[in-house]
């Protein structure tokens, strides 16, 4: 009667989709946090290896070239961290417009809500994206909507998860108070007051939200898979570098045996691979 059944079913389906989506978001949050911490410890190891290799006398020039490449990777990672800190500081001061020149403008709006650790994890894992609009120049609801759309892997029209998809990445900071519009407190009002036409209209809105959530969940599942792979690959490479570093002894490269020179070369190349993994980003949008 009055399309109540239609509305109630749409509302229930949305709640189930939201539960699944939140579960996926929590898994992604754990993986991103773990990856960020792993990268920090990996950078410490890389710097230790660089210091070790720098003390080796008379190493070949290609060692120096690789050392420079490693340094560039680490500097790029450091720049992301510094930019996030700067964006967060600007947001805290209410000077968001000053951040429009940075590629992390979108992140700058949300960083105060997410917290610095979560922002670091997001920025270093997913990189930075251009939204076409300087989000930091917006304010209030417009800024929140734009930031959520960015965090949600883009607008729905562009194949992303839209605003609703953004809450999964905001979940990296823990509960932040974002809720799916239309769920809480709606059913009791609608079932007793709204007409059949209104019920049908509201049900349609809930179905649209559910579809957005389901699309976001699919994207998040892909991100979980890719971030999990990065965690495994980085941990494996870090172990390889640590073992290779232990195997290189002595200080004069020219006095090394062929096997020892090969081991030194392996250490340098393995460290570059680790540095590249530390700086590797996961695309928010699935590549065509």
C-alpha positions as MATLAB code, in Angstrom:
seq = 'XXXXXXXXXXXXXXXXXXXXXXXXXXXXXXXXXXXXXXXXXXXXXXXXXXXXXXXXXXXXXXXXXXXXXXXXXXXXXXXXXXXXXXXXXXXXXXXXXXXXXXXXXXXXXXXXXXXXXXXXXXXXXXXXXXXXXXXXXXXXXXXXXXXXXXXXXXXXXXXXXXXXXXXXXXXXXXXXXXXXXXXXXXXXXXXXXXXXXXXXXXXXXXXXXXXXXXXXXXXXXXXXXXXXXXXXXXXXXXXXXXXXXXXXXXXXXXXXXXXXXXXXXXXXXXXXXXXXXXXXXXXXXXXX';
ca = [
       0.000    0.000    0.000;
       1.266    3.497   -0.930;
       4.337    1.747   -2.453;
       5.640    1.177    1.060;
       6.907   -2.277    0.138;
       8.835   -0.827   -2.789;
      10.423    1.803   -0.603;
      11.218   -0.593    2.238;
      12.878   -3.067   -0.118;
      14.971   -0.336   -1.712;
      15.984    0.891    1.736;
      16.950   -2.611    2.888;
      18.960   -3.264   -0.269;
      20.805    0.010    0.236;
      21.666   -0.888    3.817;
      23.102   -4.240    2.716;
      25.137   -2.563   -0.017;
      26.379   -0.016    2.514;
      27.473   -2.756    4.942;
      29.458   -4.507    2.218;
      30.973   -1.250    1.080;
      32.040   -0.327    4.620;
      33.640   -3.758    5.051;
      35.601   -3.243    1.846;
      36.601    0.217    3.002;
      37.927   -1.143    6.289;
      40.004   -3.766    4.478;
      41.427   -1.122    2.167;
      42.172    1.109    5.145;
      44.164   -1.635    6.854;
      46.127   -2.410    3.704;
      46.973    1.237    2.995;
      48.077    1.859    6.568;
      50.269   -1.250    6.488;
      51.788   -0.215    3.164;
      52.622    3.272    4.401;
      54.364    1.924    7.502;
      56.225   -0.630    5.397;
      57.394    2.116    3.066;
      58.711    4.190    5.956;
      60.782    1.270    7.248;
      61.915    0.462    3.706;
      63.187    4.008    3.215;
      65.231    3.692    6.391;
      66.782    0.503    5.018;
      67.442    2.126    1.647;
      69.288    5.009    3.272;
      71.349    2.523    5.270;
      72.304    0.673    2.087;
      73.149    3.919    0.298;
      75.503    4.861    3.101;
      77.074    1.404    2.914;
      77.592    1.543   -0.862;
      78.938    5.092   -0.681;
      81.741    3.858    1.595;
      82.892    1.294   -0.962;
      86.034    2.528   -2.685;
      86.439    2.604   -6.470;
      82.982    1.361   -7.440;
      81.979    1.466  -11.128;
      80.207    4.526  -12.511;
      76.965    2.639  -13.055;
      76.760    2.249   -9.268;
      76.745    6.037   -8.956;
      74.059    6.355  -11.630;
      71.852    3.837   -9.858;
      72.474    5.527   -6.512;
      71.257    8.769   -8.064;
      68.117    7.063   -9.388;
      67.431    5.695   -5.913;
      67.822    9.155   -4.440;
      65.324   10.605   -6.948;
      62.728    7.998   -5.975;
      63.120    8.780   -2.292;
      63.004   12.513   -2.909;
      59.758   12.085   -4.854;
      58.234   10.193   -1.932;
      59.436   12.833    0.529;
      57.885   15.560   -1.626;
      54.479   13.898   -1.406;
      54.720   13.840    2.380;
      55.783   17.471    2.558;
      52.973   18.542    0.232;
      50.380   16.749    2.354;
      51.705   18.426    5.492;
      51.607   21.805    3.778;
      48.059   21.225    2.505;
      46.949   20.187    5.978;
      48.514   23.264    7.505;
      46.815   25.530    4.984;
      43.467   23.877    5.596;
      43.837   24.239    9.357;
      44.543   27.917    8.954;
      41.534   28.310    6.683;
      43.775   29.313    3.821;
      42.571   26.670    1.391;
      42.637   29.040   -1.556;
      46.392   29.359   -1.141;
      46.710   25.671   -1.968;
      45.163   25.941   -5.422;
      48.561   25.802   -7.024;
      49.364   22.439   -5.515;
      48.421   19.127   -7.069;
      47.110   18.060   -3.693;
      44.432   20.740   -3.603;
      41.688   18.153   -3.369;
      43.409   16.324   -0.559;
      44.001   19.600    1.230;
      40.298   20.098    1.787;
      39.840   16.737    3.440;
      43.127   16.392    5.281;
      41.882   18.115    8.425;
      39.096   15.553    8.680;
      41.196   12.537    7.753;
      44.189   13.332    9.889;
      47.842   13.485    8.754;
      48.584    9.751    8.868;
      45.576    8.850    6.760;
      46.358   11.654    4.335;
      49.932   10.396    3.981;
      48.709    6.887    3.298;
      46.269    8.055    0.645;
      48.664   10.452   -1.074;
      51.594    8.035   -1.199;
      49.492    5.049   -2.266;
      47.080    6.604   -4.740;
      49.068    9.641   -5.746;
      47.448   12.908   -6.628;
      44.776   13.569   -9.195;
      43.637   16.615  -11.080;
      39.939   17.275  -10.669;
      39.724   20.006  -13.268;
      38.532   22.332  -10.495;
      40.689   23.848   -7.803;
      38.922   22.215   -4.873;
      40.881   24.218   -2.358;
      39.287   27.339   -3.788;
      35.823   26.015   -2.895;
      34.226   26.116    0.511;
      31.542   24.456    2.596;
      29.379   21.781    1.015;
      30.830   22.371   -2.448;
      34.332   21.639   -1.187;
      33.195   18.548    0.701;
      31.339   17.201   -2.321;
      34.276   17.800   -4.628;
      36.775   16.237   -2.233;
      34.579   13.187   -1.710;
      34.158   12.740   -5.450;
      37.938   12.912   -5.872;
      38.546   10.423   -3.082;
      35.789    8.239   -4.520;
      37.811    7.603   -7.672;
      36.154   10.348   -9.668;
      32.624   11.231  -10.579;
      30.155    8.471  -11.299;
      29.732    9.779  -14.843;
      33.453    9.320  -15.420;
      33.360    5.758  -14.133;
      34.260    6.450  -10.527;
      32.438    5.953   -7.271;
      31.395    9.575   -6.842;
      30.844   11.206   -3.465;
      29.628    8.022   -1.857;
      32.763    6.198   -2.956;
      34.888    8.791   -1.226;
      33.773    7.727    2.223;
      35.730    4.482    1.934;
      39.004    6.368    1.695;
      37.909    8.779    4.401;
      37.433    5.677    6.539;
      41.224    5.437    6.662;
      41.030    7.950    9.477;
      38.438    5.917   11.340;
      34.816    6.973   11.840;
      34.411   10.470   10.453;
      30.658   10.860   10.624;
      29.862   10.499    6.938;
      26.628    8.568    6.351;
      24.718    7.454    3.308;
      22.029   10.074    2.773;
      18.502    8.810    3.060;
      19.075    5.776    5.272;
      18.841    7.010    8.835;
      15.404    7.989   10.073;
      13.743    8.003    6.677;
      11.632    4.858    6.723;
       9.551    5.760    9.766;
       8.591    9.106    8.273;
       7.885    7.826    4.790;
       5.761    4.856    5.802;
       3.381    7.018    7.794;
       3.266   10.241    5.801;
       4.406   10.144    2.195;
       2.084    9.318   -0.634;
       2.541    6.394   -2.987;
       4.077    8.703   -5.557;
       6.519   10.098   -3.049;
       7.425    6.614   -1.855;
       8.175    5.557   -5.399;
      10.309    8.639   -5.982;
      12.250    8.129   -2.771;
      12.720    4.448   -3.575;
      14.240    5.457   -6.886;
      16.729    7.689   -5.106;
      17.706    4.852   -2.772;
      18.206    2.506   -5.716;
      20.479    5.087   -7.354;
      22.512    5.366   -4.152;
      22.761    1.586   -3.915;
      24.072    1.381   -7.479;
      26.673    4.018   -6.641;
      27.738    2.009   -3.599;
      27.969   -1.228   -5.553;
      30.074    0.449   -8.221;
      32.325    1.932   -5.556;
      32.662   -1.489   -3.896;
      33.855   -3.012   -7.163;
      36.489   -0.288   -7.519;
      37.536   -0.686   -3.901;
      37.909   -4.446   -4.334;
      40.346   -3.796   -7.189;
      42.285   -1.325   -5.049;
      42.470   -3.852   -2.221;
      43.966   -6.415   -4.589;
      46.566   -3.988   -5.923;
      47.533   -2.571   -2.521;
      47.790   -6.090   -1.082;
      50.113   -7.041   -3.926;
      52.271   -3.968   -3.221;
      52.489   -4.915    0.445;
      53.637   -8.440   -0.398;
      56.058   -7.338   -3.122;
      57.577   -4.580   -0.996;
      58.062   -6.856    2.013;
      59.679   -9.497   -0.176;
      62.012   -6.953   -1.781;
      62.901   -5.423    1.550;
      63.942   -8.851    2.828;
      66.057   -9.406   -0.290;
      67.810   -6.055    0.146;
      68.475   -6.669    3.815;
      70.055  -10.054    3.072;
      72.074   -8.675    0.143;
      73.393   -5.872    2.313;
      74.637   -8.357    4.887;
      76.417  -10.313    2.175;
      78.525   -7.354    1.014;
      81.602   -7.032    3.202;
      84.849   -5.219    2.695;
      85.414   -1.629    1.610;
      87.516   -1.807   -1.605;
      85.471   -2.827   -4.636;
      88.592   -3.475   -6.735;
      89.697   -6.099   -4.198;
      86.426   -7.994   -4.482;
      86.250  -11.384   -6.152;
      83.942  -11.786   -9.142;
      81.275  -13.248   -6.883;
      81.641  -10.387   -4.409;
      81.368   -7.813   -7.203;
      78.260   -9.572   -8.461;
      76.825   -9.476   -4.965;
      77.524   -5.738   -4.696;
      75.835   -5.161   -8.042;
      72.871   -7.207   -6.894;
      72.597   -5.066   -3.766;
      72.551   -1.810   -5.714;
      69.991   -3.026   -8.251;
      67.794   -4.622   -5.593;
      67.798   -1.376   -3.638;
      66.672    0.549   -6.724;
      63.813   -1.897   -7.178;
      62.795   -1.388   -3.548;
      62.927    2.398   -3.964;
      60.706    2.154   -7.033;
      58.223    0.004   -5.119;
      58.186    2.522   -2.275;
      57.278    5.273   -4.724;
      54.857    3.213   -6.832;
      51.296    4.502   -6.961;
      48.023    2.672   -7.494;
      45.712    4.218  -10.086;
      42.330    5.146   -8.655;
      40.783    4.536  -12.061;
      41.176    1.158  -13.700;
      43.270    1.442  -16.829;
      41.545    0.844  -20.136;
];
